[in-house]
Coordinates of N, CA and C in Angstrom, one line a residue:
M1 N 53.2 160.3 16.7 CA 51.7 160.1 16.2 C 52.0 160.4 15.0
I2 N 51.0 160.3 13.9 CA 50.4 160.6 12.3 C 49.4 161.2 13.0
K3 N 49.0 161.3 14.0 CA 47.8 162.6 13.8 C 48.2 163.8 14.6
K4 N 49.3 164.0 15.4 CA 50.0 165.0 15.7 C 50.7 165.8 14.8
I5 N 51.1 164.7 14.0 CA 51.6 165.8 12.4 C 50.6 166.2 11.7
I6 N 49.5 165.6 11.1 CA 48.3 166.5 10.3 C 47.6 166.9 11.4
L7 N 47.2 166.4 12.4 CA 45.9 167.3 12.7 C 46.6 168.4 13.9
T8 N 46.7 169.8 13.1 CA 47.4 170.7 14.0 C 45.7 171.1 15.0
L9 N 44.9 171.1 14.7 CA 44.2 171.9 15.5 C 43.2 170.9 16.0
L10 N 43.3 170.6 17.3 CA 42.7 170.3 18.0 C 40.9 170.6 17.8
T11 N 40.7 172.0 18.4 CA 39.7 172.0 18.7 C 38.9 173.5 17.6
A12 N 38.0 173.1 17.0 CA 37.5 174.3 16.3 C 36.5 174.4 16.0
S13 N 35.9 175.9 15.9 CA 34.3 175.9 15.8 C 34.2 176.2 14.4
I14 N 32.7 175.5 13.8 CA 32.7 175.7 12.2 C 31.2 176.9 12.7
A15 N 30.8 176.7 11.6 CA 29.4 177.9 11.5 C 28.2 177.0 11.0
F16 N 28.5 175.5 11.1 CA 27.3 174.9 10.6 C 27.4 173.7 11.4
A17 N 25.9 173.0 11.5 CA 26.1 171.4 11.5 C 26.9 171.0 11.1
A18 N 27.8 169.4 12.0 CA 28.9 168.6 11.0 C 28.2 167.9 10.3
S19 N 27.7 168.0 9.3 CA 27.2 166.8 8.7 C 28.2 165.8 8.1
D20 N 28.2 164.6 7.4 CA 29.5 164.0 6.7 C 30.1 164.4 6.0
S21 N 29.9 165.6 4.8 CA 30.3 166.1 3.7 C 31.1 167.4 4.4
E22 N 30.6 168.2 5.6 CA 31.4 169.4 6.2 C 32.2 168.6 6.9
V23 N 32.2 166.9 8.1 CA 33.2 166.6 8.7 C 34.3 166.5 8.0
S24 N 33.8 165.7 6.3 CA 35.1 165.5 5.3 C 36.2 166.9 4.9
D25 N 35.5 167.9 4.6 CA 35.4 169.4 4.2 C 36.8 169.3 5.2
F26 N 36.2 169.5 6.6 CA 37.3 170.5 7.5 C 38.1 169.3 8.1
I27 N 38.3 167.9 7.8 CA 39.5 167.4 7.9 C 41.0 167.5 6.8
T28 N 39.9 167.6 5.8 CA 40.8 168.0 4.6 C 41.8 169.1 4.5
D29 N 41.0 169.9 5.0 CA 41.6 171.7 5.5 C 42.8 171.7 6.4
L30 N 42.3 170.2 7.3 CA 43.4 170.9 8.6 C 44.8 169.4 7.8
V31 N 44.4 169.0 6.8 CA 45.7 168.5 6.4 C 46.1 169.4 5.3
K32 N 45.5 170.4 4.3 CA 46.4 170.9 3.5 C 47.0 171.9 4.5
K33 N 46.5 172.4 5.8 CA 47.7 173.3 6.7 C 49.3 172.7 6.7
N34 N 49.4 171.3 6.7 CA 50.7 170.5 6.5 C 51.2 171.1 5.2
P35 N 52.2 171.4 4.9 CA 52.9 171.9 3.9 C 53.5 170.6 3.0
M36 N 53.5 169.6 3.9 CA 54.3 168.4 3.7 C 53.3 167.2 3.3
L37 N 52.1 167.8 3.5 CA 50.8 166.7 3.0 C 49.8 167.0 2.2
T38 N 49.6 166.5 1.3 CA 48.6 166.3 0.2 C 47.1 165.4 0.1
P39 N 46.1 166.2 0.7 CA 45.0 165.4 0.5 C 44.6 164.8 -0.2
K40 N 43.9 163.5 -0.4 CA 43.5 162.8 -1.6 C 41.7 162.4 -1.2
S41 N 41.8 161.8 0.0 CA 40.0 161.6 0.1 C 40.3 161.6 1.6
V42 N 38.6 161.6 2.4 CA 38.3 161.3 3.5 C 37.1 160.4 3.4
K43 N 37.2 158.8 3.6 CA 35.6 158.3 3.6 C 35.2 158.4 5.1
I44 N 33.7 158.7 5.3 CA 32.9 158.6 6.5 C 32.7 157.2 6.9
L45 N 33.3 156.3 7.5 CA 33.0 154.9 8.1 C 31.9 154.9 8.9
G46 N 31.3 155.9 9.8 CA 30.1 155.5 10.3 C 30.3 157.0 11.4
R47 N 29.2 156.7 12.1 CA 28.9 158.0 13.1 C 28.0 157.2 14.5
E48 N 28.6 157.8 15.4 CA 27.6 156.8 16.6 C 27.2 157.9 17.7
K49 N 26.1 158.4 18.3 CA 25.6 159.6 19.6 C 26.1 158.8 20.5
L50 N 26.6 159.8 21.3 CA 26.8 159.4 22.9 C 26.2 160.1 23.7
P51 N 24.6 159.4 23.9 CA 24.0 160.3 25.2 C 24.8 160.3 26.5
K52 N 25.8 159.7 26.6 CA 26.4 159.5 28.2 C 27.1 161.1 28.1
Y53 N 27.9 161.5 27.1 CA 28.1 162.7 27.0 C 27.6 164.0 26.4
D54 N 26.9 164.2 26.7 CA 25.7 165.3 26.3 C 25.6 165.2 24.6
N55 N 25.3 164.1 24.7 CA 24.6 163.9 23.1 C 26.0 164.8 21.8
W56 N 27.6 163.9 22.5 CA 28.4 164.4 21.6 C 28.2 163.4 20.4
E57 N 28.8 163.5 19.7 CA 28.6 162.3 18.2 C 30.1 161.9 18.4
A58 N 30.5 160.6 17.7 CA 31.8 160.3 17.3 C 31.3 160.1 16.3
V59 N 32.5 160.1 15.1 CA 32.5 160.2 13.8 C 33.7 159.3 13.4
K60 N 33.8 157.8 12.7 CA 35.2 157.0 12.3 C 35.4 157.5 10.6
V61 N 36.6 157.6 10.7 CA 36.9 158.1 9.5 C 38.4 157.5 9.1
V62 N 38.4 157.4 7.8 CA 39.4 156.8 6.8 C 40.6 158.2 6.0
I63 N 41.3 158.4 6.1 CA 42.1 159.3 5.6 C 43.3 159.1 4.7
E64 N 42.8 159.5 3.8 CA 44.4 159.4 2.6 C 44.8 160.6 2.3
Y65 N 45.9 160.9 2.0 CA 46.9 161.8 1.7 C 48.4 161.3 1.7
T66 N 49.1 162.1 0.6 CA 50.4 161.8 0.0 C 51.0 162.6 0.8
A67 N 52.0 162.2 1.4 CA 53.3 163.1 2.0 C 54.7 162.7 0.8
N68 N 55.3 164.3 1.3 CA 56.2 164.6 0.8 C 58.0 164.8 1.8
D69 N 57.8 164.3 2.0 CA 59.3 163.9 3.3 C 60.6 164.4 2.3
P70 N 61.2 165.6 2.9 CA 62.6 165.7 2.7 C 63.8 164.7 1.9
K71 N 63.6 164.0 2.8 CA 64.5 162.6 3.2 C 63.7 161.3 2.6
R72 N 62.5 161.1 2.4 CA 62.0 160.0 2.1 C 61.2 159.9 0.6
G73 N 61.2 161.6 0.5 CA 60.5 161.8 -0.9 C 58.7 161.3 -0.7
K74 N 57.9 161.3 -1.8 CA 56.7 161.0 -1.9 C 56.1 159.7 -1.6
F75 N 54.9 159.2 -0.6 CA 54.6 158.1 -0.4 C 53.2 158.1 0.1
D76 N 52.0 157.5 -0.3 CA 50.8 157.2 -0.3 C 50.9 156.9 1.3
V77 N 49.4 158.1 2.0 CA 49.5 157.1 3.8 C 48.0 157.3 3.3
K78 N 47.4 155.9 4.0 CA 46.0 155.9 4.7 C 46.1 156.0 5.8
Q79 N 45.1 156.3 6.9 CA 45.0 155.9 8.8 C 43.6 156.3 8.5
S80 N 43.0 155.5 9.8 CA 41.9 155.4 10.8 C 42.4 157.0 11.2
D81 N 40.7 157.3 11.6 CA 40.9 157.9 13.1 C 39.5 158.2 13.3
M82 N 39.5 159.3 14.5 CA 38.2 159.6 15.0 C 37.7 161.0 15.4
F83 N 36.5 161.4 14.9 CA 36.4 162.9 15.3 C 34.8 162.7 15.9
F84 N 34.9 164.2 16.9 CA 34.2 164.0 17.8 C 33.2 165.6 17.3
T85 N 31.6 165.6 17.1 CA 31.0 166.4 16.7 C 29.9 166.8 18.0
K86 N 29.8 168.6 18.0 CA 28.5 168.7 18.2 C 28.2 170.1 17.8
D87 N 26.4 170.3 17.9 CA 26.0 171.5 17.3 C 26.9 172.3 16.6
N88 N 27.6 173.4 16.2 CA 28.6 173.6 15.7 C 30.5 173.7 16.0
L89 N 30.5 172.6 16.4 CA 31.9 172.2 17.5 C 31.9 171.2 16.9
I90 N 34.0 170.8 16.2 CA 34.0 169.4 15.6 C 35.6 169.5 16.2
T91 N 36.0 168.2 16.6 CA 37.0 168.1 17.6 C 38.1 166.6 17.4
N92 N 39.1 166.5 17.3 CA 39.5 165.1 17.3 C 39.8 164.6 18.3
E93 N 39.6 165.2 19.5 CA 40.3 164.9 21.1 C 38.8 165.4 21.6
L94 N 38.4 164.3 22.9 CA 37.4 164.7 23.4 C 37.7 163.5 24.9
A95 N 37.8 164.3 25.9 CA 38.6 163.6 27.2 C 36.8 163.4 27.9
D96 N 36.8 162.8 28.9 CA 36.3 162.3 30.3 C 36.5 163.4 31.1
A97 N 36.1 164.4 31.6 CA 36.2 165.2 32.9 C 36.4 164.5 34.3
K98 N 35.7 162.8 34.1 CA 35.8 162.3 35.3 C 36.8 161.6 35.4
N99 N 37.3 161.3 34.4 CA 38.4 160.0 34.8 C 39.9 160.3 33.6
G100 N 39.3 161.3 33.0 CA 40.6 162.1 32.2 C 41.2 161.3 31.4
K101 N 40.2 160.1 30.8 CA 40.0 159.1 29.5 C 40.1 160.0 28.7
N102 N 41.0 159.5 27.3 CA 40.5 159.9 26.1 C 39.4 159.0 25.1
L103 N 38.4 159.5 24.9 CA 37.3 158.8 24.5 C 37.8 158.2 23.2
K104 N 38.7 158.0 22.3 CA 39.3 157.4 21.1 C 39.5 156.2 21.9
D105 N 39.7 156.3 23.1 CA 41.1 155.0 24.0 C 39.7 154.2 24.7
V106 N 38.4 155.1 24.7 CA 37.4 154.0 25.0 C 36.4 153.5 24.6
L107 N 35.8 154.2 23.3 CA 35.5 153.7 22.2 C 35.6 152.7 21.5
K108 N 34.7 151.9 21.6 CA 35.1 150.8 20.6 C 34.4 150.5 19.1
P109 N 35.2 150.4 18.2 CA 34.4 150.6 16.8 C 33.3 149.2 16.8
K110 N 31.9 149.3 15.9 CA 31.4 148.5 15.9 C 31.1 147.8 14.4
L111 N 31.8 146.7 14.4 CA 32.3 146.4 13.1 C 31.0 145.7 12.5
T112 N 30.8 145.8 10.9 CA 29.4 145.5 10.5 C 30.0 144.1 9.9
A113 N 29.3 143.1 9.7 CA 29.1 141.6 9.1 C 30.4 141.5 8.0
N114 N 30.7 142.8 7.5 CA 31.9 142.9 5.7 C 33.1 142.4 6.2
Y115 N 33.1 143.0 7.9 CA 34.7 142.7 8.1 C 35.1 141.3 8.2
Y116 N 33.8 140.6 8.3 CA 34.1 138.8 8.8 C 33.8 138.3 7.2
N117 N 34.8 138.5 6.5 CA 34.8 137.5 5.0 C 36.1 136.6 5.4
D118 N 35.9 135.6 4.1 CA 36.5 134.9 4.0 C 38.3 135.3 3.7
E119 N 38.2 136.2 2.8 CA 39.8 137.0 2.0 C 40.6 137.7 3.1
H120 N 40.1 137.9 4.5 CA 40.8 137.8 5.9 C 40.8 137.3 7.0
F121 N 40.4 136.3 6.6 CA 40.1 134.9 8.1 C 41.6 134.3 7.9
V122 N 41.7 134.5 9.1 CA 43.2 133.7 9.4 C 42.9 132.2 10.3
V123 N 42.3 132.0 11.2 CA 42.2 130.9 11.7 C 41.3 130.9 13.0
G124 N 40.2 129.5 13.2 CA 39.6 130.0 14.4 C 38.6 129.1 13.6
N125 N 37.6 129.0 14.5 CA 35.7 129.0 14.5 C 35.1 130.0 13.9
K126 N 34.7 130.5 12.9 CA 34.1 131.7 12.4 C 32.5 131.9 13.2
N127 N 32.0 130.5 13.4 CA 30.9 130.8 14.6 C 30.9 131.0 15.6
S128 N 32.6 130.8 16.5 CA 33.0 131.1 17.7 C 32.0 132.4 18.3
K129 N 31.7 132.1 19.8 CA 31.6 133.6 20.5 C 32.7 135.3 20.3
Y130 N 33.8 134.3 20.3 CA 35.0 135.5 20.0 C 35.2 135.7 18.7
K131 N 34.8 136.8 18.2 CA 35.5 137.5 16.7 C 36.7 138.3 17.1
I132 N 38.1 138.2 16.9 CA 38.7 138.8 16.5 C 39.7 139.5 15.5
V133 N 39.0 141.0 15.1 CA 39.9 141.6 13.9 C 41.2 142.2 14.3
I134 N 42.0 142.1 13.3 CA 42.9 142.9 13.9 C 43.0 144.0 12.6
F135 N 43.6 144.8 13.0 CA 43.9 146.0 12.0 C 45.4 146.4 12.4
S136 N 46.6 146.0 11.5 CA 48.2 146.4 11.8 C 48.9 146.4 11.1
D137 N 49.8 147.4 11.3 CA 51.1 147.2 10.4 C 52.1 146.3 10.8
P138 N 52.8 145.7 10.0 CA 53.5 144.7 9.8 C 54.7 144.5 10.5
L139 N 55.4 146.2 10.3 CA 56.6 146.9 11.4 C 56.1 147.5 12.4
C140 N 54.9 147.6 13.2 CA 54.9 148.3 14.4 C 55.6 147.1 15.3
P141 N 56.1 147.8 16.1 CA 57.1 146.9 17.3 C 56.3 146.3 18.1
V142 N 54.7 147.3 18.8 CA 54.1 146.4 19.5 C 53.1 145.3 18.7
C143 N 52.8 145.4 17.1 CA 51.8 144.4 17.0 C 52.8 142.8 16.4
K144 N 54.3 143.3 16.2 CA 55.2 142.1 16.0 C 55.3 141.4 17.2
D145 N 54.9 141.9 18.6 CA 54.5 141.0 19.5 C 53.7 140.3 20.1
A146 N 52.6 141.5 19.9 CA 51.3 141.0 20.4 C 50.1 139.8 19.0
V147 N 50.5 140.3 17.6 CA 49.5 139.7 16.7 C 49.9 138.1 16.8
P148 N 51.3 137.9 16.7 CA 51.5 136.2 16.7 C 51.1 135.4 18.2
D149 N 51.0 136.4 19.2 CA 50.6 135.7 20.3 C 48.9 135.5 20.3
I150 N 48.6 136.4 19.3 CA 47.1 136.2 19.2 C 46.9 135.0 18.5
L151 N 47.2 134.4 17.7 CA 47.4 134.3 16.5 C 47.6 132.3 17.2
K152 N 49.1 132.1 18.0 CA 48.9 131.3 19.0 C 48.3 130.6 19.6
S153 N 47.8 131.3 20.3 CA 46.4 131.7 21.2 C 45.3 130.8 20.7
V154 N 44.9 131.0 19.7 CA 43.6 131.0 18.7 C 43.9 129.7 18.2
I155 N 45.3 129.1 17.7 CA 45.4 128.1 17.3 C 45.5 126.9 18.2
K156 N 45.7 126.9 19.4 CA 45.5 126.6 20.5 C 44.4 125.9 21.0
N157 N 43.2 127.1 20.5 CA 42.3 127.3 20.9 C 40.7 127.3 20.0
P158 N 40.9 126.4 19.0 CA 40.6 126.6 18.0 C 39.3 126.4 17.6
T159 N 38.3 125.9 18.5 CA 36.6 126.1 18.7 C 36.3 127.4 19.6
K160 N 37.1 128.0 20.1 CA 36.5 128.8 20.7 C 36.8 130.0 20.5
A161 N 37.5 130.7 19.5 CA 37.6 132.2 19.1 C 38.1 132.0 17.5
A162 N 37.8 133.2 16.7 CA 38.2 133.2 15.4 C 39.1 134.8 15.2
V163 N 40.1 134.9 14.2 CA 40.7 136.2 14.2 C 40.4 136.6 12.8
W164 N 40.5 137.6 12.5 CA 40.7 138.2 10.9 C 41.7 139.3 11.0
H165 N 42.5 139.4 9.7 CA 43.1 140.6 9.6 C 43.6 140.9 8.7
Y166 N 44.1 142.2 9.2 CA 43.7 143.9 8.1 C 45.3 144.3 8.1
S167 N 45.9 144.6 7.2 CA 47.3 145.2 7.5 C 46.7 146.6 6.9
Y168 N 47.6 147.4 7.6 CA 47.1 148.8 7.4 C 48.5 149.3 7.5
P169 N 49.6 149.6 6.7 CA 51.3 149.9 6.4 C 51.0 152.0 7.0
L170 N 51.6 152.3 8.0 CA 51.3 153.2 8.5 C 53.0 153.8 7.2
A171 N 53.2 154.3 6.6 CA 53.9 154.5 5.6 C 55.0 155.5 6.1
I172 N 54.4 156.4 6.9 CA 55.2 158.5 7.2 C 55.7 157.8 8.6
I173 N 55.9 156.5 9.3 CA 56.9 156.1 10.2 C 57.6 155.1 9.7
H174 N 56.7 154.2 9.2 CA 57.5 152.6 8.4 C 57.5 153.0 7.3
P175 N 58.0 153.4 6.4 CA 58.1 152.7 4.9 C 58.1 151.9 4.4
A176 N 59.0 150.6 4.9 CA 58.5 149.6 3.9 C 58.0 148.8 4.2
S177 N 56.6 149.3 5.5 CA 55.5 148.7 5.5 C 54.7 148.4 4.2
P178 N 54.6 149.5 3.3 CA 53.6 149.0 2.1 C 54.2 148.3 1.1
I179 N 55.6 147.9 1.2 CA 55.9 147.0 0.1 C 55.7 145.4 1.0
I180 N 55.9 145.3 2.1 CA 55.7 144.3 2.7 C 54.2 143.8 2.2
V181 N 53.4 144.8 2.3 CA 52.0 144.6 2.3 C 51.4 144.2 1.3
K182 N 52.0 144.9 -0.4 CA 51.9 144.7 -1.4 C 52.2 143.4 -2.1
A183 N 53.1 142.6 -0.8 CA 53.5 141.3 -1.4 C 52.9 140.6 -0.7
E184 N 52.0 141.0 0.8 CA 51.3 140.0 0.8 C 49.7 139.8 0.6
L185 N 49.6 141.1 -0.4 CA 48.2 140.7 -0.9 C 48.4 140.1 -2.3
V186 N 50.2 139.7 -2.8 CA 49.7 138.8 -3.9 C 50.5 137.7 -3.5
L187 N 51.0 137.1 -2.9 CA 50.7 135.8 -1.8 C 49.3 135.7 -1.1
A188 N 49.1 136.2 -1.5 CA 47.6 136.0 -0.3 C 46.8 135.2 -1.8
K189 N 46.8 135.2 -2.8 CA 46.0 134.5 -4.1 C 46.6 133.0 -4.2
K190 N 47.8 132.9 -3.6 CA 48.5 131.5 -3.6 C 48.6 130.8 -2.4
V191 N 48.7 131.5 -1.1 CA 49.1 130.7 0.2 C 48.0 131.4 1.2
P192 N 47.9 130.6 1.7 CA 46.9 130.5 2.6 C 47.6 131.7 3.6
L193 N 46.7 132.7 4.3 CA 47.0 133.8 5.0 C 48.0 133.9 6.1
R194 N 47.4 133.0 6.9 CA 47.8 132.6 8.2 C 49.3 132.7 7.8
E195 N 50.1 131.5 7.0 CA 51.3 131.4 6.7 C 52.1 132.5 5.9
I196 N 51.4 133.2 6.0 CA 51.8 134.5 5.2 C 52.1 135.4 6.6
L197 N 51.2 135.4 7.4 CA 51.4 136.5 8.7 C 52.2 135.8 10.1
D198 N 52.6 134.4 9.3 CA 53.8 133.8 10.1 C 55.3 134.1 10.1
K199 N 55.5 134.2 8.2 CA 56.4 134.7 8.1 C 56.6 136.2 8.4
F200 N 55.6 137.2 8.1 CA 55.8 138.6 7.7 C 56.0 139.0 9.4
Y201 N 55.7 138.7 10.1 CA 55.7 138.7 11.3 C 57.1 138.7 12.4
G202 N 57.7 137.6 11.5 CA 59.1 137.1 12.0 C 60.0 138.1 11.8
F203 N 60.1 139.0 10.0 CA 60.5 139.4 9.5 C 61.4 140.5 10.1
D204 N 62.9 140.9 10.0 CA 63.9 141.0 10.8 C 64.0 142.6 10.1
I205 N 63.1 143.7 9.8 CA 63.5 144.3 8.7 C 63.6 145.9 9.2
N206 N 64.8 146.5 9.1 CA 64.8 148.2 9.4 C 63.4 149.0 9.1
P207 N 62.2 149.3 10.1 CA 61.6 150.0 9.8 C 61.4 151.1 8.3
E208 N 63.1 151.8 8.4 CA 63.2 153.0 7.9 C 63.6 152.9 6.3
E209 N 63.5 150.8 6.2 CA 64.1 150.4 4.8 C 63.0 150.9 3.6
K210 N 63.3 151.4 2.9 CA 62.6 151.6 1.3 C 62.7 150.9 0.6
N211 N 64.1 150.2 0.0 CA 64.1 149.3 -1.0 C 63.7 148.1 -1.1

């Protein structure tokens, strides 16, 4: 996983409370520790207090950096992640001692209304009770199986749910993904997103392909 490549320190102590800028600086320093990576930016998406877990706070972030792989060359990567902070501590892994679950797998992101926009709308009833927002890499094996099934289900029940789709290429493991996403953005100006996704998730492409 990408996080295991760039985040070599799971827990560290810092000498001050972790504000947004301090969390950003901390992550930037972690990226710098990997000689193959050059940090570009860290964006704080939001924070959520966890009173159930002794007031730890979850911090959602988007990390952008340039990777320099000896075989693949240089390429840009953009990834989402979550960190946890309390007092003078910050970590990117926090588990529930009672059930052993990683809180990253338990916490659900709270999406603002901005995510439910026309640009990323795919199919369904926008005013329905069930709103599904998909963040996906078009070459992710799990996504290639799951996303088409989700779309088919909503197409069969268009009044009960709605789907929005965001492409997040994981270039460090799927070098061909950024090219596909760029093509998607160009086509989206002329072709409905639903038709584009039907084609792209059906592509039989080697994830390692770069040309």
